[in-house]
Short mmCIF file of C-alpha atoms in Angstrom, two decimals:
data_model
loop_
_atom_site.label_atom_id
_atom_site.label_comp_id
_atom_site.label_asym_id
_atom_site.label_seq_id
_atom_site.Cartn_x
_atom_site.Cartn_y
_atom_site.Cartn_z
CA MET A 261 30.52 42.86 -7.03
CA GLY A 262 32.15 38.73 -6.54
CA SER A 263 31.82 41.45 -8.72
CA THR A 264 33.10 42.56 -8.84
CA SER A 265 33.19 43.10 -7.47
CA GLU A 266 31.05 40.61 -9.11
CA PHE A 267 32.48 44.10 -5.38
CA ASN A 268 31.49 42.26 -7.38
CA ARG A 269 28.63 42.89 -8.34
CA ARG A 270 28.38 39.60 -6.56
CA ASP A 271 28.62 39.96 -2.83
CA LEU A 272 26.52 37.23 -1.67
CA VAL A 273 28.24 35.65 -4.38
CA LYS A 274 28.41 37.01 -7.46
CA ARG A 275 27.67 39.54 -8.93
CA ALA A 276 29.36 38.74 -10.23
CA ALA A 277 29.09 37.08 -7.78
CA ALA A 278 29.82 38.11 -4.89
CA LEU A 279 26.34 36.65 -5.14
CA GLY A 280 24.70 33.59 -6.23
CA ILE A 281 22.45 32.95 -9.01
CA VAL A 282 21.93 36.41 -10.57
CA ALA A 283 17.93 37.79 -10.32
CA VAL A 284 16.92 38.99 -13.65
CA PRO A 285 14.05 41.30 -13.62
CA ALA A 286 11.10 40.05 -15.21
CA MET A 287 10.95 41.20 -18.73
CA GLY A 288 7.16 41.97 -18.78
CA VAL A 289 7.67 44.33 -15.87
CA LEU A 290 10.38 46.26 -17.31
CA SER A 291 8.92 46.38 -20.81
CA ALA A 292 5.62 47.83 -19.57
CA CYS A 293 7.63 51.04 -18.44
CA ALA A 294 10.01 51.55 -21.07
CA THR A 295 10.50 55.00 -21.94
CA GLY A 296 12.19 54.59 -25.29
CA GLY A 297 15.00 56.75 -26.54
CA GLY A 298 18.09 57.73 -24.60
CA GLY A 299 20.85 60.36 -24.16
CA GLY A 300 18.35 63.27 -22.89
CA GLU A 301 17.07 63.83 -19.55
CA SER A 302 13.30 63.14 -18.29
CA ASP A 303 10.87 66.17 -17.62
CA ASN A 304 11.61 65.79 -13.82
CA GLY A 305 15.54 65.77 -14.65
CA ALA A 306 14.96 68.98 -16.54
CA LYS A 307 13.08 70.90 -13.71
CA SER A 308 15.99 70.14 -11.30
CA LYS A 309 18.69 71.51 -13.51
CA GLY A 310 20.69 74.44 -12.39
CA THR A 311 23.07 77.00 -14.12
CA THR A 312 26.43 75.58 -15.03
CA SER A 313 29.83 77.34 -13.95
CA ALA A 314 33.33 76.36 -13.31
CA LYS A 315 32.64 74.81 -9.92
CA ASN A 316 29.30 73.39 -11.08
CA PRO A 317 30.02 72.10 -14.57
CA LEU A 318 26.96 69.85 -14.60
CA GLY A 319 24.57 72.55 -13.40
CA VAL A 320 23.42 71.20 -10.15
CA LYS A 321 20.37 73.12 -8.78
CA ASN A 322 20.86 73.99 -5.03
CA GLY A 323 18.32 72.49 -2.63
CA ALA A 324 16.76 70.04 -5.40
CA PRO A 325 16.27 66.71 -3.61
CA VAL A 326 18.55 63.73 -4.82
CA GLU A 327 18.01 60.04 -3.71
CA ALA A 328 21.07 57.49 -3.53
CA PHE A 329 20.62 53.59 -3.50
CA ILE A 330 23.37 52.07 -2.47
CA PHE A 331 24.21 48.27 -2.56
CA LYS A 332 25.16 47.28 1.23
CA GLY A 333 27.40 44.10 0.91
CA GLY A 334 30.96 43.26 1.20
CA LEU A 335 31.78 46.93 0.68
CA GLY A 336 29.38 48.60 2.97
CA ASP A 337 27.66 51.76 2.11
CA GLN A 338 29.66 54.36 4.17
CA TYR A 339 32.03 55.40 1.54
CA ALA A 340 29.09 56.62 -0.27
CA LYS A 341 27.31 58.32 2.83
CA ASP A 342 30.85 60.24 2.93
CA ALA A 343 30.52 61.35 -0.41
CA GLU A 344 26.91 62.28 -0.08
CA ALA A 345 27.92 64.52 3.15
CA ASP A 346 29.98 66.68 0.54
CA TYR A 347 27.18 66.77 -1.67
CA ASN A 348 24.89 67.91 1.08
CA LYS A 349 27.38 70.71 2.07
CA THR A 350 27.83 71.84 -1.20
CA TYR A 351 24.29 72.06 -2.51
CA GLY A 352 22.04 72.64 0.60
CA VAL A 353 20.33 69.34 0.59
CA THR A 354 20.15 66.05 2.40
CA VAL A 355 20.61 63.26 0.09
CA LYS A 356 18.06 60.59 0.71
CA HIS A 357 20.19 57.39 1.25
CA THR A 358 19.29 53.88 1.24
CA GLY A 359 21.59 50.93 1.94
CA THR A 360 20.29 47.47 0.86
CA GLN A 361 21.36 44.09 -0.38
CA GLN A 362 18.14 43.60 -2.56
CA VAL A 363 18.58 46.36 -5.40
CA GLY A 364 16.40 44.69 -7.78
CA PRO A 365 13.41 43.58 -5.59
CA LYS A 366 13.14 47.26 -4.33
CA LEU A 367 13.72 48.87 -7.49
CA GLN A 368 11.81 47.05 -9.94
CA PRO A 369 8.54 48.51 -9.12
CA ARG A 370 9.69 51.71 -8.91
CA PHE A 371 11.07 51.79 -12.36
CA ALA A 372 7.70 50.17 -13.45
CA GLY A 373 6.01 53.08 -11.81
CA GLY A 374 8.43 55.80 -13.30
CA ASN A 375 9.96 57.11 -10.01
CA PRO A 376 13.24 55.29 -9.72
CA PRO A 377 16.10 56.93 -7.41
CA ASP A 378 18.46 59.10 -9.13
CA LEU A 379 21.88 57.25 -8.24
CA ILE A 380 22.06 53.54 -8.14
CA ASP A 381 24.95 51.01 -6.89
CA ASN A 382 23.61 48.23 -8.91
CA SER A 383 25.44 45.36 -7.38
CA GLY A 384 24.65 42.03 -5.43
CA SER A 385 22.93 38.93 -6.60
CA ASP A 386 19.64 40.75 -6.85
CA HIS A 387 20.69 43.38 -9.28
CA LEU A 388 18.69 45.16 -11.89
CA ASP A 389 19.07 43.82 -15.30
CA MET A 390 21.01 46.70 -16.78
CA ASN A 391 21.20 45.44 -20.75
CA THR A 392 17.29 45.46 -20.40
CA LEU A 393 17.13 48.95 -18.67
CA SER A 394 19.74 50.36 -21.41
CA SER A 395 18.06 49.16 -24.28
CA GLN A 396 14.57 50.64 -23.09
CA GLY A 397 16.47 54.08 -22.62
CA GLN A 398 16.06 53.98 -19.01
CA LEU A 399 19.43 54.68 -18.13
CA GLN A 400 21.06 58.17 -18.12
CA ASP A 401 23.72 58.87 -20.74
CA LEU A 402 26.62 59.84 -18.62
CA THR A 403 28.82 61.41 -21.34
CA ALA A 404 28.33 64.70 -19.77
CA LEU A 405 29.96 63.48 -16.53
CA LEU A 406 32.84 62.14 -18.52
CA ASP A 407 33.47 65.58 -20.00
CA ALA A 408 33.05 67.26 -16.62
CA ALA A 409 35.97 68.97 -14.94
CA SER A 410 37.21 66.92 -12.16
CA LEU A 411 37.13 68.15 -8.74
CA ASP A 412 40.87 67.96 -8.05
CA ASP A 413 42.01 69.64 -11.26
CA PRO A 414 39.78 71.88 -13.45
CA ASN A 415 41.90 71.34 -16.29
CA LYS A 416 41.44 67.70 -16.45
CA LYS A 417 38.14 65.90 -17.50
CA ILE A 418 36.98 63.10 -15.59
CA ARG A 419 37.53 60.71 -18.83
CA ASP A 420 40.99 61.64 -18.31
CA LEU A 421 41.40 60.31 -14.91
CA VAL A 422 39.96 56.75 -15.21
CA TYR A 423 41.22 53.72 -16.68
CA PRO A 424 40.38 53.33 -20.38
CA SER A 425 38.77 50.04 -19.50
CA THR A 426 36.40 51.79 -17.60
CA LEU A 427 35.02 53.85 -20.63
CA GLU A 428 35.00 50.69 -22.76
CA LYS A 429 33.09 48.59 -20.04
CA GLY A 430 30.65 51.23 -19.07
CA LYS A 431 29.14 51.21 -22.93
CA HIS A 432 25.88 49.44 -23.93
CA LYS A 433 26.35 49.73 -27.73
CA ASP A 434 26.96 53.44 -28.26
CA ALA A 435 25.71 54.70 -24.86
CA PHE A 436 27.93 55.31 -22.15
CA ASP A 437 25.47 54.73 -19.34
CA VAL A 438 27.20 52.55 -16.28
CA LEU A 439 30.08 54.06 -14.33
CA TYR A 440 32.24 51.30 -12.65
CA TYR A 441 33.48 52.80 -9.83
CA ALA A 442 35.84 50.09 -8.28
CA PHE A 443 38.82 48.65 -9.94
CA THR A 444 38.72 44.67 -9.00
CA VAL A 445 42.09 42.72 -9.59
CA TYR A 446 41.29 38.97 -10.07
CA GLY A 447 43.45 36.16 -9.64
CA THR A 448 45.19 33.73 -7.50
CA TRP A 449 45.25 34.61 -3.75
CA TYR A 450 47.77 33.52 -1.16
CA SER A 451 49.57 34.31 2.11
CA SER A 452 52.76 35.63 1.54
CA LYS A 453 53.68 34.73 4.96
CA LEU A 454 52.93 31.07 4.31
CA LEU A 455 54.93 30.72 1.23
CA LYS A 456 58.03 32.75 3.15
CA ASP A 457 57.76 30.47 5.98
CA LYS A 458 57.93 27.20 4.11
CA GLY A 459 60.38 28.53 1.39
CA TRP A 460 57.86 28.34 -1.54
CA GLU A 461 57.93 30.51 -4.47
CA TYR A 462 54.63 32.04 -6.12
CA PRO A 463 54.76 29.71 -9.49
CA ALA A 464 55.66 31.47 -12.72
CA THR A 465 54.20 28.68 -15.17
CA PHE A 466 51.43 25.90 -15.20
CA ASP A 467 54.37 23.45 -14.65
CA ASP A 468 55.96 25.09 -11.74
CA MET A 469 52.54 25.31 -10.12
CA ILE A 470 51.92 21.69 -10.60
CA LYS A 471 55.29 20.80 -9.07
CA LEU A 472 54.34 23.15 -6.13
CA CYS A 473 50.91 21.64 -5.26
CA ALA A 474 52.59 18.00 -5.18
CA GLU A 475 55.02 19.64 -2.56
CA ILE A 476 52.15 21.51 -0.50
CA LYS A 477 50.05 18.38 -0.44
CA LYS A 478 52.94 16.30 0.94
CA SER A 479 52.89 18.93 3.81
CA GLY A 480 49.61 18.13 4.80
CA MET A 481 47.94 21.29 3.43
CA ALA A 482 45.42 21.37 0.21
CA PRO A 483 47.01 23.56 -2.67
CA TRP A 484 43.67 24.96 -3.67
CA THR A 485 40.01 25.54 -2.44
CA TYR A 486 37.08 27.36 -4.31
CA PRO A 487 33.54 28.02 -3.73
CA GLY A 488 32.15 24.81 -5.14
CA LYS A 489 28.43 26.29 -4.47
CA TYR A 490 29.61 29.32 -6.79
CA PRO A 491 31.88 27.38 -9.06
CA TYR A 492 32.07 30.42 -11.74
CA TYR A 493 34.67 32.06 -9.26
CA VAL A 494 36.88 29.47 -10.70
CA HIS A 495 36.16 31.51 -14.10
CA PHE A 496 37.96 34.56 -12.93
CA ASN A 497 41.23 32.70 -13.37
CA LEU A 498 40.23 30.44 -16.04
CA PHE A 499 38.88 32.70 -18.61
CA SER A 500 41.96 35.05 -17.95
CA GLN A 501 44.36 32.39 -18.35
CA ILE A 502 42.80 31.47 -21.66
CA ALA A 503 43.16 35.30 -22.90
CA LYS A 504 46.69 35.25 -21.43
CA ILE A 505 47.96 32.44 -23.19
CA GLY A 506 45.91 32.65 -26.65
CA GLY A 507 45.65 36.12 -27.06
CA LEU A 508 43.00 39.02 -26.34
CA ASP A 509 41.83 38.85 -29.88
CA LYS A 510 40.71 35.00 -29.62
CA TRP A 511 39.25 35.94 -26.16
CA ILE A 512 37.28 38.62 -27.94
CA ALA A 513 36.02 36.05 -30.22
CA ILE A 514 34.63 34.34 -26.91
CA ASP A 515 33.20 37.35 -25.67
CA ASN A 516 31.21 37.89 -29.16
CA LEU A 517 30.00 34.37 -28.92
CA GLU A 518 31.52 33.43 -32.36
CA PRO A 519 31.26 29.82 -33.83
CA LYS A 520 34.01 27.45 -32.74
CA ALA A 521 35.51 30.27 -30.31
CA TRP A 522 36.04 27.66 -27.63
CA THR A 523 36.81 24.60 -29.63
CA SER A 524 39.40 25.98 -32.10
CA ASN A 525 41.25 27.86 -29.64
CA ASP A 526 44.61 25.80 -28.61
CA ALA A 527 44.61 28.12 -25.04
CA VAL A 528 41.25 26.74 -24.11
CA LYS A 529 42.54 23.06 -24.36
CA GLN A 530 45.77 24.10 -22.60
CA VAL A 531 44.11 25.77 -19.66
CA VAL A 532 41.29 23.39 -19.08
CA GLU A 533 43.44 20.54 -19.17
CA HIS A 534 45.49 22.06 -16.47
CA TYR A 535 42.36 22.21 -14.30
CA GLU A 536 41.68 18.64 -15.11
CA GLU A 537 44.95 17.64 -14.04
CA LEU A 538 44.81 19.52 -10.86
CA ALA A 539 41.64 17.64 -10.10
CA ALA A 540 43.02 14.34 -11.37
CA LYS A 541 46.14 14.66 -8.58
CA GLY A 542 43.72 15.73 -5.55
CA TYR A 543 44.93 19.30 -5.42
CA PHE A 544 41.73 20.68 -4.12
CA LEU A 545 40.58 20.86 -0.40
CA GLU A 546 38.17 17.92 0.11
CA GLY A 547 34.74 19.06 0.22
CA SER A 548 35.31 22.21 -1.75
CA GLN A 549 32.72 21.28 -3.99
CA GLY A 550 30.13 22.10 -1.04
CA LEU A 551 31.59 25.27 0.10
CA THR A 552 30.20 28.68 -0.28
CA HIS A 553 32.46 31.45 -1.07
CA ILE A 554 32.85 32.45 2.79
CA GLN A 555 33.47 29.06 3.91
CA SER A 556 36.36 28.70 1.19
CA GLN A 557 37.58 32.15 2.19
CA THR A 558 37.80 30.93 5.79
CA ALA A 559 39.16 27.63 4.97
CA TRP A 560 42.00 29.28 3.17
CA THR A 561 42.65 32.11 5.73
CA ARG A 562 42.87 29.29 8.45
CA GLY A 563 45.40 27.73 6.65
CA LYS A 564 43.65 24.49 4.91
CA ALA A 565 44.45 25.53 1.78
CA ALA A 566 47.30 27.64 -0.03
CA PHE A 567 45.67 29.23 -2.91
CA ILE A 568 42.25 30.64 -3.83
CA PRO A 569 40.75 32.11 -6.87
CA ASN A 570 38.93 35.38 -6.05
CA GLY A 571 38.74 39.12 -6.44
CA SER A 572 40.23 41.93 -4.63
CA TRP A 573 37.07 42.35 -2.54
CA VAL A 574 38.33 39.08 -0.45
CA GLU A 575 40.60 41.16 1.65
CA ASN A 576 37.60 43.29 3.19
CA GLU A 577 35.20 40.21 2.98
CA ALA A 578 37.67 37.86 4.72
CA ALA A 579 38.77 40.29 7.42
CA PRO A 580 36.94 38.61 10.29
CA THR A 581 39.16 35.58 9.77
CA THR A 582 42.22 36.83 8.58
CA PRO A 583 45.32 36.32 10.95
CA LYS A 584 46.85 39.97 11.45
CA ASP A 585 50.30 38.51 10.00
CA PHE A 586 48.69 36.67 6.95
CA GLY A 587 50.03 38.64 4.40
CA MET A 588 47.47 38.66 1.88
CA ALA A 589 48.81 38.70 -1.82
CA VAL A 590 47.38 38.21 -5.37
CA GLY A 591 49.60 36.69 -8.17
CA VAL A 592 49.73 37.20 -11.73
CA LEU A 593 48.69 34.90 -14.32
CA PHE A 594 50.93 31.75 -15.05
CA ASP A 595 52.57 31.33 -17.86
CA GLY A 596 51.47 28.47 -20.30
CA GLY A 597 55.01 28.43 -22.40
CA SER A 598 56.93 30.05 -24.97
CA GLY A 599 53.91 30.48 -27.51
CA ASP A 600 51.79 32.56 -25.08
CA LYS A 601 50.63 35.67 -26.51
CA MET A 602 50.86 38.03 -23.76
CA PRO A 603 53.85 38.47 -21.27
CA HIS A 604 54.47 37.28 -17.70
CA GLY A 605 53.10 39.75 -15.46
CA THR A 606 49.49 40.02 -17.53
CA VAL A 607 46.83 40.42 -14.78
CA ARG A 608 42.95 40.45 -15.00
CA ALA A 609 42.13 43.78 -13.28
CA GLU A 610 39.06 45.46 -14.66
CA PRO A 611 36.21 47.83 -13.50
CA SER A 612 33.62 46.79 -11.25
CA GLU A 613 30.61 47.95 -8.77
CA PRO A 614 28.43 49.58 -11.58
CA PHE A 615 26.54 52.82 -10.88
CA ILE A 616 23.64 53.97 -12.99
CA VAL A 617 21.76 57.10 -13.03
CA ALA A 618 18.03 56.83 -13.72
CA LYS A 619 17.08 58.75 -16.69
CA GLY A 620 13.51 59.16 -14.89
CA GLY A 621 14.79 60.16 -11.76
CA LYS A 622 13.72 63.57 -10.14
CA ASN A 623 17.30 64.74 -10.28
CA PRO A 624 19.80 62.90 -12.64
CA THR A 625 22.07 65.86 -12.74
CA GLY A 626 22.47 65.28 -8.94
CA GLY A 627 23.33 61.55 -9.51
CA MET A 628 26.07 62.40 -11.71
CA GLU A 629 27.37 65.08 -9.46
CA LEU A 630 27.42 62.63 -6.75
CA LEU A 631 29.50 60.34 -8.94
CA ARG A 632 31.82 63.31 -9.73
CA ILE A 633 32.44 63.66 -5.99
CA MET A 634 33.20 60.14 -5.42
CA LEU A 635 35.75 60.13 -8.29
CA SER A 636 37.69 62.93 -6.46
CA LYS A 637 41.02 61.72 -5.00
CA LYS A 638 39.62 62.55 -1.66
CA HIS A 639 36.91 59.97 -1.96
CA ALA A 640 38.72 57.31 -4.14
CA GLN A 641 41.28 57.34 -1.13
CA ASN A 642 38.49 57.05 1.39
CA PHE A 643 37.21 53.99 -0.42
CA ALA A 644 40.44 52.29 -0.42
CA THR A 645 40.98 53.29 3.31
CA LYS A 646 37.19 51.93 4.05
CA VAL A 647 36.91 48.78 1.98
CA LYS A 648 40.49 47.84 0.82
CA SER A 649 39.72 48.59 -3.04
CA LEU A 650 41.22 50.39 -5.85
CA THR A 651 38.72 52.74 -7.76
CA ALA A 652 38.39 53.65 -11.58
CA VAL A 653 40.66 56.77 -10.66
CA GLN A 654 44.09 55.81 -11.69
CA GLY A 655 46.79 56.53 -9.31
CA ALA A 656 44.60 57.44 -6.62
CA THR A 657 46.34 55.46 -4.08
CA ASP A 658 49.87 56.47 -4.90
CA GLY A 659 51.98 57.21 -1.95
CA MET A 660 49.11 55.76 0.72
CA GLN A 661 49.73 53.35 3.45
CA LEU A 662 47.76 50.57 1.95
CA SER A 663 46.71 47.18 3.31
CA PRO A 664 48.72 43.89 2.52
CA GLY A 665 46.07 42.80 -0.10
CA LEU A 666 45.30 46.09 -1.56
CA SER A 667 48.88 46.72 -1.72
CA SER A 668 49.74 43.68 -3.71
CA ALA A 669 46.62 44.53 -6.05
CA ALA A 670 48.20 47.94 -6.52
CA GLU A 671 51.62 46.60 -7.56
CA VAL A 672 50.49 44.10 -9.86
CA VAL A 673 48.26 46.55 -11.78
CA LYS A 674 51.06 49.11 -11.78
CA ALA A 675 53.59 46.39 -13.10
CA GLY A 676 51.04 44.91 -15.49
CA GLY A 677 51.19 48.55 -17.37
CA LYS A 678 49.23 48.06 -20.37
CA ASN A 679 48.80 44.09 -20.03
CA LEU A 680 45.48 44.35 -17.97
CA LEU A 681 42.90 41.95 -18.93
CA MET A 682 38.90 42.71 -19.09
CA ILE A 683 36.40 39.84 -19.49
CA GLN A 684 33.17 40.88 -20.62
CA LEU A 685 31.55 37.34 -21.21
CA GLN A 686 30.66 37.39 -17.20
CA GLU A 687 29.32 40.61 -17.17
CA TRP A 688 27.13 40.24 -20.73
CA TYR A 689 25.96 36.92 -20.07
CA PRO A 690 26.06 35.62 -16.52
CA LYS A 691 23.41 32.89 -17.31
CA LEU A 692 25.87 31.26 -19.54
CA THR A 693 29.08 31.87 -17.55
CA ASP A 694 27.49 31.28 -14.13
CA GLU A 695 24.70 28.87 -14.38
CA LYS A 696 25.54 26.78 -17.55
CA MET A 697 29.19 26.81 -17.71
CA GLY A 698 29.26 26.84 -13.61
CA GLY A 699 28.03 23.53 -13.79
CA LEU A 700 30.56 22.04 -16.14
CA THR A 701 33.23 23.80 -14.04
CA SER A 702 31.85 21.83 -11.07
CA GLN A 703 31.93 18.64 -12.74
CA LEU A 704 35.48 19.37 -14.05
CA LEU A 705 36.88 20.07 -10.51
CA THR A 706 35.28 16.99 -9.06
CA GLY A 707 37.00 14.68 -11.65
CA ASP A 708 33.22 13.75 -13.15
CA MET A 709 34.01 15.78 -16.32
CA LYS A 710 37.21 15.77 -18.90
CA ALA A 711 38.50 18.78 -20.32
CA ALA A 712 37.48 17.49 -23.69
CA GLU A 713 33.79 17.49 -22.83
CA TRP A 714 33.75 20.65 -20.91
CA ILE A 715 35.38 22.33 -24.30
CA LYS A 716 32.70 20.75 -26.30
CA LYS A 717 29.50 21.73 -23.85
CA ALA A 718 30.98 25.26 -23.28
CA GLN A 719 30.97 25.75 -27.31
CA GLN A 720 27.43 24.06 -27.29
CA PHE A 721 26.01 26.49 -24.70
CA SER A 722 27.71 29.50 -26.17
CA ASP A 723 26.24 28.59 -29.67
CA GLU A 724 22.87 28.45 -27.92
CA PHE A 725 23.14 31.71 -26.55
CA ALA A 726 24.22 33.15 -29.73
CA LYS A 727 21.24 31.69 -31.49
CA ASP A 728 18.56 32.73 -28.83
CA ASP A 729 16.74 35.95 -30.02
CA SER A 730 15.77 36.60 -26.46
CA VAL A 731 19.11 37.35 -25.29
CA THR A 732 20.37 40.90 -25.84
CA LYS A 733 23.68 40.52 -27.75
CA PHE A 734 26.90 42.65 -27.45
CA HIS A 735 29.81 43.36 -29.70
CA ARG A 736 33.61 43.83 -28.53
CA GLY A 737 35.86 45.25 -31.11
CA SER A 738 39.31 44.23 -31.52
#
């Protein structure tokens, strides 16, 4: 956070989300404070370096001040305070903690002034532009953290405990400088109690979904709702459906802004036409186009609609309006047909909630150590308990008594095995996906645009971004 955890690096509405329109730092401000280079620590960081040992692999200096800046949105910030308490006990210092929903506005001046905090949870609608910060060498390379021993098992490195996608997603070119702490499951959310009471089964295919929608509509309930003010929420499903049906290699071409990646992919046509059909048959709750993420979630939990596209932060965010017996659950991606490139059970589940360590902070080593503490089983489980979310630590919740939504998310991830999709397009180019393409999706779902036009425009916007030299480009390997 959605983004997401989007958690979302989107909490208000996206990050992705949960957040609104992403606020990008002024390039002039950040360029003025570019430090150049990357990988090493600043002079301040070197001064706060201690002696390494088996129990202190990063070399944290006792008593050295450390500052944490945590996004306080749908996840709150108590989980971070709990980890900070353990840091305080171990290193004889009180972590300076700030919880806020305005990460970017409050920290842009500090980066410009050369005095950023050490650890930053860079989420919410007003997050910092990590692409710019990374390209300027202002983010600490976190390889040392990955190679450090875990708190639970000195024989296992941090890199051995986290999901492989965490290692991939945290890179800017060759530098690993973002640690996505949460692990978000995106998909179609529903009430297991509703389906059971009505005798409905969660659809396995697009055709099954269309048939069920007709039955749901006849019952007087809307099949779907969505946050029309933030239509990119629909992309959580739409994009991953394209990857599931067409194959990851063709989706990677879309991530990489390749020519004709949208227009030459048959899966794009199939998926977008499915949404066109849902709109044409009136399967979206009337007025959804005017709803915020909170309003659409409330309509859903109050039984006005059966399905909603969202991320696993929704259980925590929608808790105030969710009936105790709701049975929140998430379903896997739908099959398009026998030609699907990925099997049934494929799900979009990927790292979210980006944490960064400022290279120019006074104690970047302390910032990394705070992350090492957060990545312990104790704090991964604490996070799951407090905010109903998985973390980047694989298997940390095994054996725990989980809430309904989190339990469902954990089950689909486990069953999905290696068939877990990660979508980079929304992370790398939010202005493309959330603003430009979000407008297209809004028109598609109200019936004001046909699938063919959506696809044509999506390719056009992608090509424009690919040719725009002011847009930092990233490349994903196959």
